[in-house]
GROMACS .gro file of C-alpha atoms in nm:
model
  471
    1UNK     CA    1   3.462  -0.701  -4.178
    2UNK     CA    2   3.096  -0.612  -4.248
    3UNK     CA    3   3.103  -0.734  -4.605
    4UNK     CA    4   2.942  -0.417  -4.740
    5UNK     CA    5   2.617  -0.492  -4.562
    6UNK     CA    6   2.313  -0.274  -4.614
    7UNK     CA    7   2.131  -0.141  -4.308
    8UNK     CA    8   1.786   0.014  -4.277
    9UNK     CA    9   1.722   0.223  -3.971
   10UNK     CA   10   1.349   0.274  -3.913
   11UNK     CA   11   1.287   0.584  -3.707
   12UNK     CA   12   1.458   0.921  -3.716
   13UNK     CA   13   1.449   1.018  -3.350
   14UNK     CA   14   1.775   1.049  -3.153
   15UNK     CA   15   1.803   0.665  -3.120
   16UNK     CA   16   1.771   0.611  -3.495
   17UNK     CA   17   2.009   0.895  -3.588
   18UNK     CA   18   2.271   0.774  -3.337
   19UNK     CA   19   2.247   0.416  -3.478
   20UNK     CA   20   2.261   0.534  -3.837
   21UNK     CA   21   2.567   0.746  -3.781
   22UNK     CA   22   2.752   0.469  -3.602
   23UNK     CA   23   2.675   0.212  -3.875
   24UNK     CA   24   2.774   0.452  -4.152
   25UNK     CA   25   3.101   0.544  -3.982
   26UNK     CA   26   3.182   0.171  -3.975
   27UNK     CA   27   3.143   0.157  -4.357
   28UNK     CA   28   2.792   0.019  -4.392
   29UNK     CA   29   2.544   0.147  -4.653
   30UNK     CA   30   2.265   0.299  -4.439
   31UNK     CA   31   1.918   0.416  -4.526
   32UNK     CA   32   1.726   0.602  -4.257
   33UNK     CA   33   1.344   0.602  -4.283
   34UNK     CA   34   1.139   0.860  -4.088
   35UNK     CA   35   0.765   0.889  -4.117
   36UNK     CA   36   0.762   1.263  -4.027
   37UNK     CA   37   0.894   1.540  -4.239
   38UNK     CA   38   1.168   1.616  -3.981
   39UNK     CA   39   1.411   1.427  -3.764
   40UNK     CA   40   1.433   1.442  -3.389
   41UNK     CA   41   1.117   1.256  -3.281
   42UNK     CA   42   0.967   1.399  -2.961
   43UNK     CA   43   1.277   1.622  -2.920
   44UNK     CA   44   1.216   1.843  -3.214
   45UNK     CA   45   1.070   2.176  -3.323
   46UNK     CA   46   0.802   2.329  -3.540
   47UNK     CA   47   0.717   2.681  -3.648
   48UNK     CA   48   0.406   2.875  -3.543
   49UNK     CA   49   0.408   3.161  -3.782
   50UNK     CA   50   0.761   3.295  -3.739
   51UNK     CA   51   0.800   3.159  -3.387
   52UNK     CA   52   1.024   2.851  -3.341
   53UNK     CA   53   0.851   2.618  -3.088
   54UNK     CA   54   1.011   2.307  -2.935
   55UNK     CA   55   0.778   2.011  -2.902
   56UNK     CA   56   0.867   2.013  -2.530
   57UNK     CA   57   1.128   2.159  -2.305
   58UNK     CA   58   1.419   1.915  -2.296
   59UNK     CA   59   1.718   1.949  -2.063
   60UNK     CA   60   2.010   1.720  -1.989
   61UNK     CA   61   2.269   1.686  -1.719
   62UNK     CA   62   2.648   1.695  -1.724
   63UNK     CA   63   2.648   1.321  -1.666
   64UNK     CA   64   2.463   1.268  -1.993
   65UNK     CA   65   2.785   1.189  -2.173
   66UNK     CA   66   2.640   0.993  -2.462
   67UNK     CA   67   2.400   1.274  -2.557
   68UNK     CA   68   2.673   1.543  -2.519
   69UNK     CA   69   2.909   1.336  -2.742
   70UNK     CA   70   2.633   1.283  -2.995
   71UNK     CA   71   2.572   1.660  -3.018
   72UNK     CA   72   2.946   1.717  -3.069
   73UNK     CA   73   2.961   1.453  -3.343
   74UNK     CA   74   2.684   1.617  -3.541
   75UNK     CA   75   2.864   1.951  -3.514
   76UNK     CA   76   2.614   2.126  -3.283
   77UNK     CA   77   2.822   2.161  -2.958
   78UNK     CA   78   2.794   2.535  -2.991
   79UNK     CA   79   2.416   2.515  -2.970
   80UNK     CA   80   2.400   2.377  -2.612
   81UNK     CA   81   2.528   2.510  -2.281
   82UNK     CA   82   2.568   2.370  -1.923
   83UNK     CA   83   2.556   2.550  -1.592
   84UNK     CA   84   2.891   2.608  -1.433
   85UNK     CA   85   2.738   2.474  -1.109
   86UNK     CA   86   2.398   2.318  -1.039
   87UNK     CA   87   2.160   2.595  -0.930
   88UNK     CA   88   1.782   2.552  -0.927
   89UNK     CA   89   1.563   2.837  -0.817
   90UNK     CA   90   1.253   2.698  -0.641
   91UNK     CA   91   0.945   2.928  -0.620
   92UNK     CA   92   0.632   2.901  -0.412
   93UNK     CA   93   0.342   3.148  -0.402
   94UNK     CA   94   0.398   3.427  -0.147
   95UNK     CA   95   0.738   3.297  -0.042
   96UNK     CA   96   1.094   3.405  -0.105
   97UNK     CA   97   1.275   3.190  -0.358
   98UNK     CA   98   1.477   2.898  -0.239
   99UNK     CA   99   1.784   2.764  -0.421
  100UNK     CA  100   1.918   2.416  -0.464
  101UNK     CA  101   2.278   2.506  -0.543
  102UNK     CA  102   2.577   2.278  -0.508
  103UNK     CA  103   2.903   2.383  -0.351
  104UNK     CA  104   3.255   2.284  -0.453
  105UNK     CA  105   3.261   1.998  -0.202
  106UNK     CA  106   3.277   1.637  -0.331
  107UNK     CA  107   2.963   1.434  -0.364
  108UNK     CA  108   2.745   1.377  -0.171
  109UNK     CA  109   2.853   1.670   0.053
  110UNK     CA  110   2.807   1.917  -0.236
  111UNK     CA  111   2.430   1.941  -0.172
  112UNK     CA  112   2.428   1.911   0.206
  113UNK     CA  113   2.419   2.281   0.272
  114UNK     CA  114   2.148   2.349   0.015
  115UNK     CA  115   1.925   2.075   0.156
  116UNK     CA  116   1.974   2.190   0.516
  117UNK     CA  117   1.881   2.549   0.416
  118UNK     CA  118   1.588   2.447   0.190
  119UNK     CA  119   1.313   2.685   0.313
  120UNK     CA  120   1.025   2.486   0.159
  121UNK     CA  121   1.070   2.208   0.415
  122UNK     CA  122   1.051   2.221   0.797
  123UNK     CA  123   1.389   2.188   0.965
  124UNK     CA  124   1.327   1.838   1.094
  125UNK     CA  125   1.228   1.724   0.746
  126UNK     CA  126   1.554   1.860   0.605
  127UNK     CA  127   1.763   1.634   0.827
  128UNK     CA  128   1.548   1.332   0.737
  129UNK     CA  129   1.588   1.424   0.370
  130UNK     CA  130   1.965   1.419   0.397
  131UNK     CA  131   1.957   1.077   0.562
  132UNK     CA  132   1.722   0.940   0.295
  133UNK     CA  133   1.946   1.078   0.017
  134UNK     CA  134   2.244   0.895   0.160
  135UNK     CA  135   2.046   0.574   0.183
  136UNK     CA  136   1.930   0.607  -0.177
  137UNK     CA  137   2.294   0.616  -0.280
  138UNK     CA  138   2.334   0.260  -0.162
  139UNK     CA  139   2.030   0.116  -0.343
  140UNK     CA  140   2.117  -0.165  -0.590
  141UNK     CA  141   1.939  -0.042  -0.897
  142UNK     CA  142   2.028  -0.361  -1.089
  143UNK     CA  143   1.835  -0.585  -0.856
  144UNK     CA  144   1.501  -0.695  -1.006
  145UNK     CA  145   1.343  -0.645  -0.664
  146UNK     CA  146   1.442  -0.281  -0.678
  147UNK     CA  147   1.260  -0.233  -1.010
  148UNK     CA  148   0.950  -0.410  -0.868
  149UNK     CA  149   0.927  -0.158  -0.584
  150UNK     CA  150   0.783   0.195  -0.616
  151UNK     CA  151   0.996   0.495  -0.531
  152UNK     CA  152   0.714   0.635  -0.321
  153UNK     CA  153   0.705   0.320  -0.107
  154UNK     CA  154   1.082   0.335  -0.050
  155UNK     CA  155   1.063   0.704   0.042
  156UNK     CA  156   0.784   0.642   0.297
  157UNK     CA  157   0.992   0.361   0.450
  158UNK     CA  158   1.282   0.608   0.485
  159UNK     CA  159   1.087   0.873   0.677
  160UNK     CA  160   0.986   1.089   0.384
  161UNK     CA  161   0.641   1.233   0.430
  162UNK     CA  162   0.404   1.392   0.178
  163UNK     CA  163   0.566   1.732   0.216
  164UNK     CA  164   0.919   1.607   0.147
  165UNK     CA  165   0.795   1.424  -0.161
  166UNK     CA  166   0.605   1.721  -0.302
  167UNK     CA  167   0.871   1.981  -0.223
  168UNK     CA  168   1.186   1.792  -0.319
  169UNK     CA  169   1.172   1.437  -0.447
  170UNK     CA  170   0.903   1.494  -0.703
  171UNK     CA  171   1.046   1.829  -0.797
  172UNK     CA  172   1.352   1.650  -0.936
  173UNK     CA  173   1.193   1.312  -1.015
  174UNK     CA  174   0.887   1.418  -1.208
  175UNK     CA  175   1.096   1.601  -1.467
  176UNK     CA  176   1.342   1.319  -1.518
  177UNK     CA  177   1.116   1.017  -1.468
  178UNK     CA  178   0.792   1.161  -1.613
  179UNK     CA  179   0.629   1.001  -1.317
  180UNK     CA  180   0.545   1.090  -0.960
  181UNK     CA  181   0.723   0.901  -0.685
  182UNK     CA  182   0.432   0.673  -0.607
  183UNK     CA  183   0.409   0.568  -0.969
  184UNK     CA  184   0.783   0.530  -1.046
  185UNK     CA  185   1.016   0.235  -1.037
  186UNK     CA  186   1.265   0.256  -0.752
  187UNK     CA  187   1.536   0.135  -0.992
  188UNK     CA  188   1.478   0.422  -1.237
  189UNK     CA  189   1.462   0.675  -0.957
  190UNK     CA  190   1.784   0.544  -0.803
  191UNK     CA  191   1.951   0.576  -1.145
  192UNK     CA  192   1.852   0.941  -1.170
  193UNK     CA  193   1.955   1.043  -0.821
  194UNK     CA  194   2.267   0.826  -0.800
  195UNK     CA  195   2.415   0.925  -1.137
  196UNK     CA  196   2.285   1.281  -1.134
  197UNK     CA  197   2.322   1.397  -0.774
  198UNK     CA  198   2.495   1.146  -0.542
  199UNK     CA  199   2.806   1.016  -0.712
  200UNK     CA  200   2.984   1.311  -0.878
  201UNK     CA  201   2.942   1.665  -0.767
  202UNK     CA  202   2.931   1.809  -1.117
  203UNK     CA  203   2.707   1.535  -1.265
  204UNK     CA  204   2.379   1.714  -1.200
  205UNK     CA  205   2.469   2.047  -1.357
  206UNK     CA  206   2.182   2.126  -1.598
  207UNK     CA  207   2.226   2.182  -1.969
  208UNK     CA  208   1.989   2.300  -2.240
  209UNK     CA  209   1.976   2.402  -2.600
  210UNK     CA  210   2.040   2.769  -2.690
  211UNK     CA  211   1.878   2.722  -3.024
  212UNK     CA  212   1.551   2.545  -3.132
  213UNK     CA  213   1.590   2.167  -3.085
  214UNK     CA  214   1.521   2.130  -3.459
  215UNK     CA  215   1.840   2.319  -3.531
  216UNK     CA  216   2.026   2.037  -3.351
  217UNK     CA  217   1.835   1.719  -3.387
  218UNK     CA  218   1.709   1.786  -3.738
  219UNK     CA  219   1.923   2.043  -3.927
  220UNK     CA  220   2.261   1.948  -3.779
  221UNK     CA  221   2.173   1.579  -3.769
  222UNK     CA  222   2.081   1.575  -4.141
  223UNK     CA  223   2.410   1.744  -4.230
  224UNK     CA  224   2.607   1.489  -4.028
  225UNK     CA  225   2.411   1.195  -4.174
  226UNK     CA  226   2.474   1.328  -4.529
  227UNK     CA  227   2.838   1.369  -4.461
  228UNK     CA  228   2.858   1.015  -4.337
  229UNK     CA  229   2.687   0.885  -4.652
  230UNK     CA  230   2.349   0.800  -4.493
  231UNK     CA  231   2.051   0.817  -4.730
  232UNK     CA  232   1.777   0.998  -4.527
  233UNK     CA  233   1.424   0.946  -4.647
  234UNK     CA  234   1.174   1.161  -4.461
  235UNK     CA  235   0.793   1.128  -4.491
  236UNK     CA  236   0.863   0.757  -4.553
  237UNK     CA  237   0.665   0.522  -4.333
  238UNK     CA  238   0.767   0.160  -4.294
  239UNK     CA  239   0.467  -0.068  -4.322
  240UNK     CA  240   0.624  -0.388  -4.194
  241UNK     CA  241   0.953  -0.562  -4.135
  242UNK     CA  242   0.954  -0.888  -4.329
  243UNK     CA  243   1.213  -1.158  -4.304
  244UNK     CA  244   1.288  -1.289  -4.654
  245UNK     CA  245   1.417  -1.640  -4.623
  246UNK     CA  246   1.425  -1.682  -4.999
  247UNK     CA  247   1.722  -1.448  -5.045
  248UNK     CA  248   2.087  -1.539  -4.982
  249UNK     CA  249   2.186  -1.459  -4.627
  250UNK     CA  250   1.823  -1.422  -4.512
  251UNK     CA  251   1.767  -1.056  -4.605
  252UNK     CA  252   1.482  -0.827  -4.501
  253UNK     CA  253   1.207  -0.653  -4.701
  254UNK     CA  254   1.055  -0.325  -4.574
  255UNK     CA  255   0.739  -0.202  -4.755
  256UNK     CA  256   0.752   0.178  -4.740
  257UNK     CA  257   0.469   0.431  -4.793
  258UNK     CA  258   0.571   0.767  -4.943
  259UNK     CA  259   0.395   1.059  -5.097
  260UNK     CA  260   0.460   0.899  -5.437
  261UNK     CA  261   0.309   0.563  -5.340
  262UNK     CA  262   0.434   0.233  -5.214
  263UNK     CA  263   0.794   0.118  -5.245
  264UNK     CA  264   1.001  -0.171  -5.104
  265UNK     CA  265   1.342  -0.154  -4.950
  266UNK     CA  266   1.555  -0.467  -4.944
  267UNK     CA  267   1.828  -0.470  -4.677
  268UNK     CA  268   2.059  -0.704  -4.488
  269UNK     CA  269   1.991  -0.568  -4.141
  270UNK     CA  270   1.745  -0.347  -3.962
  271UNK     CA  271   1.753  -0.125  -3.664
  272UNK     CA  272   1.393  -0.063  -3.544
  273UNK     CA  273   1.399   0.268  -3.357
  274UNK     CA  274   1.039   0.361  -3.317
  275UNK     CA  275   0.812   0.391  -3.007
  276UNK     CA  276   0.674   0.073  -2.847
  277UNK     CA  277   0.331   0.076  -3.011
  278UNK     CA  278   0.455   0.113  -3.370
  279UNK     CA  279   0.738  -0.135  -3.289
  280UNK     CA  280   0.498  -0.409  -3.185
  281UNK     CA  281   0.295  -0.353  -3.501
  282UNK     CA  282   0.601  -0.362  -3.728
  283UNK     CA  283   0.797  -0.651  -3.579
  284UNK     CA  284   0.739  -1.004  -3.705
  285UNK     CA  285   0.561  -1.235  -3.460
  286UNK     CA  286   0.805  -1.373  -3.200
  287UNK     CA  287   1.081  -1.120  -3.274
  288UNK     CA  288   1.092  -1.027  -2.905
  289UNK     CA  289   1.058  -1.271  -2.608
  290UNK     CA  290   0.765  -1.070  -2.478
  291UNK     CA  291   0.400  -1.154  -2.434
  292UNK     CA  292   0.142  -1.023  -2.681
  293UNK     CA  293   0.025  -0.678  -2.600
  294UNK     CA  294   0.355  -0.588  -2.441
  295UNK     CA  295   0.348  -0.232  -2.576
  296UNK     CA  296   0.017  -0.160  -2.404
  297UNK     CA  297   0.151  -0.311  -2.086
  298UNK     CA  298   0.459  -0.090  -2.102
  299UNK     CA  299   0.229   0.202  -2.152
  300UNK     CA  300   0.302   0.571  -2.208
  301UNK     CA  301   0.287   0.896  -2.013
  302UNK     CA  302   0.202   1.241  -2.160
  303UNK     CA  303   0.378   1.574  -2.125
  304UNK     CA  304   0.197   1.907  -2.171
  305UNK     CA  305   0.350   2.244  -2.227
  306UNK     CA  306   0.167   2.574  -2.174
  307UNK     CA  307   0.336   2.857  -2.370
  308UNK     CA  308   0.283   3.220  -2.267
  309UNK     CA  309   0.426   3.535  -2.423
  310UNK     CA  310   0.427   3.852  -2.207
  311UNK     CA  311   0.484   4.209  -2.318
  312UNK     CA  312   0.784   4.239  -2.076
  313UNK     CA  313   1.027   4.025  -1.881
  314UNK     CA  314   0.867   3.851  -1.581
  315UNK     CA  315   1.133   3.587  -1.507
  316UNK     CA  316   1.505   3.639  -1.467
  317UNK     CA  317   1.733   3.935  -1.390
  318UNK     CA  318   1.559   4.271  -1.331
  319UNK     CA  319   1.214   4.132  -1.264
  320UNK     CA  320   1.214   4.177  -0.884
  321UNK     CA  321   1.181   3.812  -0.778
  322UNK     CA  322   1.547   3.751  -0.696
  323UNK     CA  323   1.598   3.499  -0.976
  324UNK     CA  324   1.892   3.543  -1.217
  325UNK     CA  325   1.834   3.215  -1.403
  326UNK     CA  326   1.626   3.156  -1.714
  327UNK     CA  327   1.421   2.882  -1.548
  328UNK     CA  328   1.270   2.785  -1.214
  329UNK     CA  329   1.087   2.502  -1.048
  330UNK     CA  330   0.765   2.540  -0.849
  331UNK     CA  331   0.621   2.396  -0.528
  332UNK     CA  332   0.270   2.449  -0.385
  333UNK     CA  333   0.165   2.541  -0.739
  334UNK     CA  334   0.049   2.355  -1.049
  335UNK     CA  335   0.355   2.497  -1.228
  336UNK     CA  336   0.623   2.225  -1.222
  337UNK     CA  337   0.896   2.398  -1.422
  338UNK     CA  338   0.901   2.720  -1.624
  339UNK     CA  339   1.167   2.812  -1.881
  340UNK     CA  340   1.251   3.131  -2.065
  341UNK     CA  341   1.231   3.047  -2.438
  342UNK     CA  342   1.263   3.405  -2.571
  343UNK     CA  343   1.612   3.373  -2.727
  344UNK     CA  344   1.578   3.025  -2.879
  345UNK     CA  345   1.239   3.097  -3.031
  346UNK     CA  346   1.299   3.427  -3.203
  347UNK     CA  347   1.020   3.583  -2.998
  348UNK     CA  348   1.178   3.930  -2.996
  349UNK     CA  349   1.140   3.960  -3.372
  350UNK     CA  350   0.781   3.837  -3.358
  351UNK     CA  351   0.646   4.018  -3.051
  352UNK     CA  352   0.894   4.301  -3.000
  353UNK     CA  353   1.230   4.342  -2.812
  354UNK     CA  354   1.071   4.372  -2.464
  355UNK     CA  355   0.862   4.059  -2.490
  356UNK     CA  356   0.939   3.739  -2.297
  357UNK     CA  357   0.824   3.387  -2.401
  358UNK     CA  358   0.785   3.135  -2.116
  359UNK     CA  359   0.713   2.764  -2.148
  360UNK     CA  360   0.558   2.580  -1.849
  361UNK     CA  361   0.665   2.213  -1.871
  362UNK     CA  362   0.417   1.965  -1.713
  363UNK     CA  363   0.532   1.604  -1.683
  364UNK     CA  364   0.317   1.305  -1.582
  365UNK     CA  365   0.027   1.506  -1.723
  366UNK     CA  366  -0.232   1.232  -1.739
  367UNK     CA  367  -0.487   1.467  -1.574
  368UNK     CA  368  -0.405   1.758  -1.807
  369UNK     CA  369  -0.350   1.618  -2.155
  370UNK     CA  370  -0.720   1.595  -2.236
  371UNK     CA  371  -0.818   1.944  -2.115
  372UNK     CA  372  -0.896   2.222  -2.366
  373UNK     CA  373  -0.638   2.492  -2.409
  374UNK     CA  374  -0.872   2.746  -2.258
  375UNK     CA  375  -0.900   2.543  -1.937
  376UNK     CA  376  -0.526   2.509  -1.916
  377UNK     CA  377  -0.479   2.888  -1.965
  378UNK     CA  378  -0.733   2.955  -1.688
  379UNK     CA  379  -0.534   2.737  -1.456
  380UNK     CA  380  -0.176   2.830  -1.537
  381UNK     CA  381  -0.185   3.201  -1.614
  382UNK     CA  382  -0.297   3.282  -1.256
  383UNK     CA  383  -0.053   3.028  -1.120
  384UNK     CA  384   0.234   3.204  -1.303
  385UNK     CA  385   0.120   3.542  -1.159
  386UNK     CA  386   0.125   3.385  -0.809
  387UNK     CA  387   0.487   3.281  -0.860
  388UNK     CA  388   0.615   3.576  -1.067
  389UNK     CA  389   0.503   3.913  -0.930
  390UNK     CA  390   0.607   4.094  -1.250
  391UNK     CA  391   0.357   3.884  -1.443
  392UNK     CA  392   0.071   4.052  -1.257
  393UNK     CA  393   0.133   4.384  -1.434
  394UNK     CA  394   0.229   4.228  -1.765
  395UNK     CA  395   0.006   4.186  -2.067
  396UNK     CA  396  -0.026   3.841  -2.224
  397UNK     CA  397   0.040   3.883  -2.592
  398UNK     CA  398  -0.005   3.521  -2.685
  399UNK     CA  399  -0.059   3.176  -2.531
  400UNK     CA  400  -0.097   2.825  -2.668
  401UNK     CA  401  -0.062   2.465  -2.563
  402UNK     CA  402   0.140   2.171  -2.702
  403UNK     CA  403   0.090   1.812  -2.605
  404UNK     CA  404   0.284   1.486  -2.638
  405UNK     CA  405   0.022   1.222  -2.548
  406UNK     CA  406   0.276   0.941  -2.562
  407UNK     CA  407   0.593   1.132  -2.468
  408UNK     CA  408   0.766   0.851  -2.284
  409UNK     CA  409   0.713   0.491  -2.175
  410UNK     CA  410   0.554   0.463  -1.827
  411UNK     CA  411   0.838   0.403  -1.586
  412UNK     CA  412   0.627   0.208  -1.339
  413UNK     CA  413   0.747  -0.070  -1.099
  414UNK     CA  414   0.814  -0.390  -1.289
  415UNK     CA  415   0.845  -0.234  -1.635
  416UNK     CA  416   1.206  -0.341  -1.679
  417UNK     CA  417   1.087  -0.686  -1.788
  418UNK     CA  418   0.916  -0.520  -2.086
  419UNK     CA  419   1.221  -0.328  -2.206
  420UNK     CA  420   1.417  -0.543  -2.457
  421UNK     CA  421   1.784  -0.523  -2.524
  422UNK     CA  422   1.932  -0.434  -2.869
  423UNK     CA  423   1.917  -0.789  -3.010
  424UNK     CA  424   1.600  -0.966  -3.106
  425UNK     CA  425   1.527  -1.331  -3.156
  426UNK     CA  426   1.561  -1.289  -3.536
  427UNK     CA  427   1.906  -1.253  -3.702
  428UNK     CA  428   1.965  -0.912  -3.852
  429UNK     CA  429   1.699  -0.728  -3.654
  430UNK     CA  430   1.788  -0.490  -3.367
  431UNK     CA  431   1.598  -0.257  -3.138
  432UNK     CA  432   1.667   0.096  -3.025
  433UNK     CA  433   1.471   0.365  -2.848
  434UNK     CA  434   1.470   0.534  -2.508
  435UNK     CA  435   1.215   0.271  -2.401
  436UNK     CA  436   1.452  -0.018  -2.457
  437UNK     CA  437   1.673  -0.160  -2.185
  438UNK     CA  438   1.924   0.126  -2.146
  439UNK     CA  439   1.924   0.130  -1.763
  440UNK     CA  440   1.805   0.488  -1.790
  441UNK     CA  441   1.461   0.644  -1.780
  442UNK     CA  442   1.317   0.787  -2.100
  443UNK     CA  443   1.559   1.073  -2.171
  444UNK     CA  444   1.762   1.198  -2.457
  445UNK     CA  445   2.060   1.029  -2.300
  446UNK     CA  446   1.880   0.696  -2.296
  447UNK     CA  447   1.775   0.738  -2.656
  448UNK     CA  448   2.131   0.798  -2.777
  449UNK     CA  449   2.265   0.515  -2.565
  450UNK     CA  450   2.012   0.277  -2.716
  451UNK     CA  451   2.103   0.377  -3.074
  452UNK     CA  452   2.475   0.323  -2.993
  453UNK     CA  453   2.402  -0.015  -2.833
  454UNK     CA  454   2.200  -0.134  -3.135
  455UNK     CA  455   2.472  -0.031  -3.373
  456UNK     CA  456   2.745  -0.198  -3.162
  457UNK     CA  457   2.541  -0.522  -3.156
  458UNK     CA  458   2.479  -0.506  -3.533
  459UNK     CA  459   2.842  -0.440  -3.608
  460UNK     CA  460   2.963  -0.718  -3.382
  461UNK     CA  461   2.727  -0.966  -3.547
  462UNK     CA  462   2.811  -0.845  -3.895
  463UNK     CA  463   3.184  -0.887  -3.823
  464UNK     CA  464   3.121  -1.250  -3.725
  465UNK     CA  465   2.952  -1.329  -4.060
  466UNK     CA  466   3.190  -1.458  -4.335
  467UNK     CA  467   3.211  -1.209  -4.624
  468UNK     CA  468   3.084  -1.467  -4.873
  469UNK     CA  469   2.765  -1.513  -4.672
  470UNK     CA  470   2.705  -1.139  -4.628
  471UNK     CA  471   2.766  -1.060  -4.991
   0.00000   0.00000   0.00000
């Protein structure tokens, strides 16, 4: 049905890998171009000496079915885990931990008890919070007017004051939207809360990788791509996407820069799966029905991670803070979320069996991304000690900072109009990426969904082309 068409996928993040796998499984000849030496995009890993470091802490929810299926397809299902039941320890300086833990009741009742017992909010605010949560479940996230409104404005209109936003709504939203409530589209926020917390009781259970992300999104992905027959070319940067009207069927030329010089790839169809800025530079003029400068208008938001290695355990069982999980969220503190990365990173073999490696994940980090590492350490090491009493007696063996200046698109009100679908104006050219119109915020789930959507559109169009034209 596809006439043996050749496909070039430009970009080896989750969107590009998902698209390449789907096209190859349908019998197309696929070449995947990735400018970096590894696959995985912003959800990858690197080594710092012998320590395996993720580019950022990435989690997913049980409702992220496309991502979970993707991990299974590349043979890495044994490298992720999901909580049996949503349970988030929430820490504040000088206060006993609170827990946002669901019960076995159906949604939305499954979180009612946890919200009514949430010690970081006054009692009156807890009741108002429950009413607002129920109202959020009825928001039409597909209405353009919903996207045009900020989540913060909607919360204020539903009785949610500054304290409720800081202690609950932003605690969840900032990690999933990479934006604070006042800066986020109501449509994106409604997507997160409706799909993750308000529709299915188990949907919001948190999952994470038990190995470095590179073991999943690079190593396992490359094995799966090779098995599917995909030619993977790393350290290969596409210079442009050129429509070649002189060739039968209207093929495409892709000038490619490699370590050996310049080459050219000729292909029938292209999936462009790179971030917005590179996409606008690569695409031919008029490929998308968007105004010039659309990538800058869509914008980006940074994420910063502060990594700290202690000489002993300071988070989790046996540390005296009542937390039995390997992560926690924070309120009344600059620490948004903190994760135990000891097992995934190989820290025990580097620093000794008693050491613990924590990563502080800081989303919507516009005010932090430009600060020197020393300034970040001065701010966050005392903040960790204020949250984790065991850290006050521990010795810091190592600390460093990682930054993703353009981690995600900016999920501001009105940005949906700048997120294209999988098809472009030009035949044979398709778009993928978490920033495209997936209906989701910029997440691993959205990235995989976009790659699948681009591949499905490509395959449907290829099937409609007579074999003698495609040949």
